[in-house]
Amino acid sequence: MKRPSRNLNRQRTPQQLVRRALRAWDTDRGWSAIVEMQLRASLLLLDLVRSLCASRSWRRRALGLHVASQLQRRRRSGMGGAMEYALDARQALLLAGLMDSHSGVVCAAVSGLGHRPHPDALETLVALARHADSAMRWNVAVSLGCYQDPAAIGALIQLATDVDSDVRDWATFGLGTLQNADTPGLREVLWRNLGDEDEDVRGEALVGLAARQDLRVIDHLLAQLGPECRVYQLDAAEQLASPLLLPALQALADGLQGSEREGYWFGCLQSAVEACSPALAPDSLG
């Protein structure tokens, strides 16, 4: 039997992890070093983060912000999760990072302020939604979903029509799933994106409209509930919980065999069938 690989980062010092993250910048190996630092919250590590954020090197400043964004303390074995640490101090570093002279550092700050939102960041995040760099706009789209504010919604509506499909995808997800608002402008952009050329954008728009109980999407769903449908369609059907969708969902379930009747996708199908048929017998899906 193959032995599970050890996490060698657990044995590395913070200084070794810093070097590893910088040498393997923006790779899986580099990010694994960052994640390890994020789980070692202490006063000494916070001081290290502050020194990184004050460096003349933009990569070191960005690294400091990436660590600051999710700096937590591991719980003891068996307790699960991690404990928040020095949130105010970390948010202060992230807010200062928004004013950095290098876009890579600003991107790190924007990303961090999505993980740890702060109201003082909102005005700058909204302004950055018009940035020329699509990577910056993508980070803004990801972060703004965490801000329940009309200004955030307006910026997400703008980003949901971005020329970059990844930006549109995340902005549509932010509007449709992360935001609780239901305004005419929000619904209008979701309806527009229901016809987007990108499949993920279309899926996020569908789920967002279903979450708002927009029954006009039932016809869209009925046309898409087939063997090739994705979780987007099943989630939307569950959100709508309409008996009109039950025959198509049940036909989809009845056509599955063997290993098709297991896994995450099938679980979503079961949930959709149950939602659309409150009186469903327990063994209806076999």
Coordinates of C-alpha atoms in Angstrom, one line a residue:
M1 CA 0.0 0.0 0.0
K2 CA 1.3 3.4 -0.9
R3 CA 2.1 5.6 2.1
P4 CA 0.5 9.0 2.2
S5 CA 3.0 11.7 1.5
R6 CA 4.1 13.9 4.4
N7 CA 3.6 17.6 4.5
L8 CA 7.2 18.6 4.7
N9 CA 6.2 22.2 5.1
R10 CA 5.2 21.4 8.7
Q11 CA 8.9 20.9 9.5
R12 CA 10.1 24.1 7.8
T13 CA 10.8 27.4 9.7
P14 CA 8.8 30.5 8.7
Q15 CA 12.0 31.9 7.1
Q16 CA 12.3 28.7 5.0
L17 CA 8.7 28.9 4.0
V18 CA 9.2 32.5 2.9
R19 CA 12.1 31.5 0.7
R20 CA 10.1 28.6 -0.8
A21 CA 7.1 30.8 -1.5
L22 CA 9.3 33.4 -3.3
R23 CA 11.3 30.9 -5.3
A24 CA 8.2 29.1 -6.4
W25 CA 6.1 32.2 -6.9
D26 CA 2.6 31.7 -8.1
T27 CA 2.9 27.9 -8.3
D28 CA 1.3 25.1 -6.3
R29 CA 4.5 24.6 -4.4
G30 CA 4.7 28.3 -3.5
W31 CA 1.0 28.4 -2.5
S32 CA 1.4 25.4 -0.2
A33 CA 4.2 27.3 1.7
I34 CA 1.8 30.3 2.0
V35 CA -1.0 28.1 3.3
E36 CA 1.4 26.6 6.0
M37 CA 2.3 30.1 7.1
Q38 CA -1.3 31.1 7.3
L39 CA -2.0 28.3 9.8
R40 CA 0.9 29.3 12.2
A41 CA -0.5 32.5 13.7
S42 CA 1.6 34.0 16.5
L43 CA 2.9 37.3 17.5
L44 CA 6.3 36.4 16.0
L45 CA 4.7 35.4 12.7
L46 CA 2.6 38.6 12.6
D47 CA 5.8 40.6 13.1
L48 CA 7.3 38.7 10.1
V49 CA 4.3 39.5 8.0
R50 CA 4.6 43.2 8.9
S51 CA 8.3 43.1 7.9
L52 CA 7.4 41.5 4.6
C53 CA 4.7 44.2 3.9
A54 CA 7.3 46.9 4.5
S55 CA 9.9 45.4 2.1
R56 CA 11.3 47.2 -0.9
S57 CA 10.5 44.0 -3.0
W58 CA 6.9 44.0 -4.3
R59 CA 6.8 40.2 -4.2
R60 CA 7.7 40.2 -0.5
R61 CA 5.0 42.8 0.1
A62 CA 2.5 40.7 -1.8
L63 CA 3.5 37.6 0.1
G64 CA 3.0 39.4 3.4
L65 CA -0.5 40.3 2.3
H66 CA -1.3 36.8 1.1
V67 CA -0.3 35.4 4.5
A68 CA -2.1 38.2 6.4
S69 CA -5.4 37.6 4.5
Q70 CA -6.0 34.2 6.2
L71 CA -3.6 34.1 9.2
Q72 CA -5.1 31.7 11.7
R73 CA -4.1 29.4 14.5
R74 CA -4.4 25.7 14.2
R75 CA -6.7 24.1 16.7
R76 CA -5.6 21.0 18.7
S77 CA -6.0 17.7 17.0
G78 CA -9.6 16.5 16.8
M79 CA -11.1 20.0 17.4
G80 CA -11.3 20.9 13.7
G81 CA -11.0 24.2 11.9
A82 CA -8.7 27.1 12.8
M83 CA -9.0 30.1 15.1
E84 CA -9.0 33.7 13.8
Y85 CA -6.0 35.8 14.8
A86 CA -5.4 39.6 15.1
L87 CA -8.1 40.4 12.5
D88 CA -7.9 44.2 13.0
A89 CA -4.1 44.3 12.5
R90 CA -4.4 42.1 9.4
Q91 CA -7.1 44.2 7.9
A92 CA -5.0 47.4 8.5
L93 CA -2.2 45.8 6.5
L94 CA -4.6 44.9 3.7
L95 CA -6.1 48.4 3.6
A96 CA -2.6 49.9 3.3
G97 CA -1.8 47.4 0.5
L98 CA -4.6 48.9 -1.6
M99 CA -2.5 52.1 -1.9
D100 CA 0.7 50.3 -2.9
S101 CA 2.5 51.4 -6.0
H102 CA 2.7 47.9 -7.6
S103 CA -0.4 46.3 -9.1
G104 CA 0.7 42.8 -7.9
V105 CA 0.6 44.0 -4.3
V106 CA -2.8 45.7 -4.8
C107 CA -4.1 42.5 -6.3
A108 CA -3.0 40.6 -3.1
A109 CA -4.7 43.3 -1.0
V110 CA -7.9 43.0 -3.0
S111 CA -7.9 39.3 -2.7
G112 CA -7.3 39.4 1.0
L113 CA -10.1 41.9 1.5
G114 CA -12.5 39.4 0.0
H115 CA -11.4 36.8 2.6
R116 CA -11.5 39.5 5.4
P117 CA -13.9 42.2 4.2
H118 CA -13.7 45.8 5.6
P119 CA -16.1 48.6 4.8
D120 CA -13.3 51.1 4.3
A121 CA -12.1 49.0 1.3
L122 CA -15.3 49.2 -0.7
E123 CA -14.8 52.6 -2.4
T124 CA -11.4 51.5 -3.7
L125 CA -12.6 48.1 -4.7
V126 CA -15.4 49.7 -6.7
A127 CA -12.9 52.0 -8.5
L128 CA -10.7 49.1 -9.3
A129 CA -13.5 47.4 -11.1
R130 CA -12.6 49.6 -14.0
H131 CA -8.9 48.7 -14.0
A132 CA -7.2 47.9 -17.3
D133 CA -5.8 44.6 -16.1
S134 CA -8.2 41.7 -16.3
A135 CA -6.4 39.9 -13.4
M136 CA -7.2 42.9 -11.2
R137 CA -10.8 43.0 -12.3
W138 CA -11.1 39.3 -11.6
N139 CA -9.8 39.7 -8.1
V140 CA -12.3 42.6 -7.6
A141 CA -15.1 40.4 -8.8
V142 CA -14.2 37.7 -6.4
S143 CA -14.0 40.1 -3.5
L144 CA -17.1 42.2 -4.1
G145 CA -19.4 39.2 -3.6
C146 CA -18.6 39.5 0.1
Y147 CA -19.9 43.1 0.4
Q148 CA -23.6 43.4 0.8
D149 CA -23.9 47.0 -0.4
P150 CA -25.5 48.8 -3.4
A151 CA -22.1 50.1 -4.5
A152 CA -20.8 46.5 -4.6
I153 CA -23.8 45.4 -6.6
G154 CA -23.4 48.2 -9.1
A155 CA -19.7 47.3 -9.6
L156 CA -20.6 43.6 -10.0
I157 CA -23.3 44.4 -12.6
Q158 CA -20.6 46.2 -14.5
L159 CA -18.1 43.3 -14.2
A160 CA -20.8 40.8 -15.2
T161 CA -20.6 42.3 -18.7
D162 CA -16.8 42.3 -18.8
V163 CA -14.9 41.4 -22.0
D164 CA -13.1 38.6 -20.0
S165 CA -15.2 35.5 -19.5
D166 CA -13.5 34.6 -16.1
V167 CA -14.4 38.1 -14.8
R168 CA -18.0 37.7 -16.0
D169 CA -18.2 34.2 -14.4
W170 CA -17.2 35.4 -11.0
A171 CA -19.2 38.6 -11.1
T172 CA -22.3 36.6 -12.1
F173 CA -21.7 34.2 -9.3
G174 CA -21.3 37.1 -6.9
L175 CA -24.6 38.7 -8.1
G176 CA -26.6 35.5 -8.3
T177 CA -25.4 33.5 -5.3
L178 CA -23.4 35.6 -2.9
Q179 CA -25.6 38.7 -3.0
N180 CA -29.0 38.7 -1.3
A181 CA -30.4 41.7 -3.2
D182 CA -33.0 41.4 -5.8
T183 CA -33.2 44.5 -8.0
P184 CA -34.4 45.1 -11.6
G185 CA -30.8 45.9 -12.7
L186 CA -29.5 42.8 -11.1
R187 CA -32.1 40.6 -12.7
E188 CA -31.6 42.3 -16.0
V189 CA -27.9 41.4 -16.1
L190 CA -28.6 37.8 -15.0
W191 CA -31.1 37.5 -17.9
R192 CA -28.5 38.9 -20.3
N193 CA -25.9 36.4 -19.1
L194 CA -28.3 33.5 -19.5
G195 CA -27.4 33.8 -23.2
D196 CA -23.7 34.3 -22.6
E197 CA -21.2 32.4 -24.9
D198 CA -19.5 30.9 -21.8
E199 CA -21.2 27.9 -20.2
D200 CA -20.2 28.7 -16.7
V201 CA -21.5 32.3 -17.0
R202 CA -24.8 30.9 -18.3
G203 CA -25.0 28.4 -15.4
E204 CA -24.3 31.0 -12.7
A205 CA -27.0 33.3 -14.2
L206 CA -29.5 30.4 -14.2
V207 CA -28.8 29.6 -10.5
G208 CA -29.1 33.3 -9.6
L209 CA -32.5 33.7 -11.3
A210 CA -33.8 30.4 -9.8
A211 CA -32.7 31.6 -6.3
R212 CA -34.9 34.6 -6.9
Q213 CA -37.8 32.4 -7.9
D214 CA -38.0 33.8 -11.4
L215 CA -40.3 31.3 -12.9
R216 CA -39.4 32.4 -16.4
V217 CA -36.4 30.2 -16.3
I218 CA -38.5 27.0 -16.1
D219 CA -38.7 26.8 -19.9
H220 CA -34.9 27.2 -20.0
L221 CA -34.5 24.3 -17.5
L222 CA -36.9 22.0 -19.3
A223 CA -34.8 22.4 -22.4
Q224 CA -31.6 21.6 -20.6
L225 CA -32.5 18.8 -18.1
G226 CA -30.9 15.9 -20.1
P227 CA -28.1 13.4 -19.6
E228 CA -25.5 16.1 -20.3
C229 CA -26.8 18.7 -17.9
R230 CA -24.5 20.0 -15.2
V231 CA -24.9 20.8 -11.5
Y232 CA -26.0 24.3 -12.4
Q233 CA -29.2 23.0 -13.9
L234 CA -29.8 20.6 -10.9
D235 CA -29.2 23.4 -8.4
A236 CA -31.5 25.7 -10.2
A237 CA -34.2 23.0 -10.3
E238 CA -33.8 22.5 -6.5
Q239 CA -34.1 26.2 -5.9
L240 CA -37.3 26.5 -7.9
A241 CA -38.8 23.4 -6.4
S242 CA -41.5 23.4 -9.2
P243 CA -43.6 20.3 -9.9
L244 CA -43.4 21.3 -13.6
L245 CA -39.8 20.1 -13.5
L246 CA -40.4 16.8 -11.9
P247 CA -41.2 14.7 -15.1
A248 CA -37.9 15.8 -16.7
L249 CA -35.9 15.2 -13.5
Q250 CA -37.5 11.8 -12.9
A251 CA -36.9 10.7 -16.5
L252 CA -33.3 11.7 -16.1
A253 CA -33.0 9.6 -12.9
D254 CA -34.7 6.6 -14.5
G255 CA -32.2 6.6 -17.4
L256 CA -29.2 6.2 -15.1
Q257 CA -27.5 2.9 -14.5
G258 CA -24.8 1.4 -12.3
S259 CA -22.1 3.9 -11.3
E260 CA -24.1 6.8 -12.7
R261 CA -26.3 6.5 -9.7
E262 CA -23.7 7.7 -7.2
G263 CA -21.4 10.6 -6.6
Y264 CA -22.0 14.3 -6.2
W265 CA -23.9 14.9 -9.5
F266 CA -26.4 12.2 -8.6
G267 CA -26.8 13.6 -5.1
C268 CA -27.7 16.9 -6.7
L269 CA -30.2 15.2 -8.9
Q270 CA -31.8 13.5 -5.9
S271 CA -32.1 16.8 -4.1
A272 CA -33.7 18.4 -7.1
V273 CA -36.3 15.5 -7.4
E274 CA -37.1 15.7 -3.7
A275 CA -37.5 19.5 -3.8
C276 CA -39.9 19.3 -6.8
S277 CA -42.0 16.5 -5.3
P278 CA -42.7 17.1 -1.6
A279 CA -44.7 13.8 -1.4
L280 CA -41.9 11.8 -2.9
A281 CA -41.7 8.2 -1.6
P282 CA -38.4 7.4 0.0
D283 CA -37.4 4.7 -2.6
S284 CA -38.4 6.6 -5.7
L285 CA -34.8 7.0 -6.9
G286 CA -34.0 3.3 -6.2

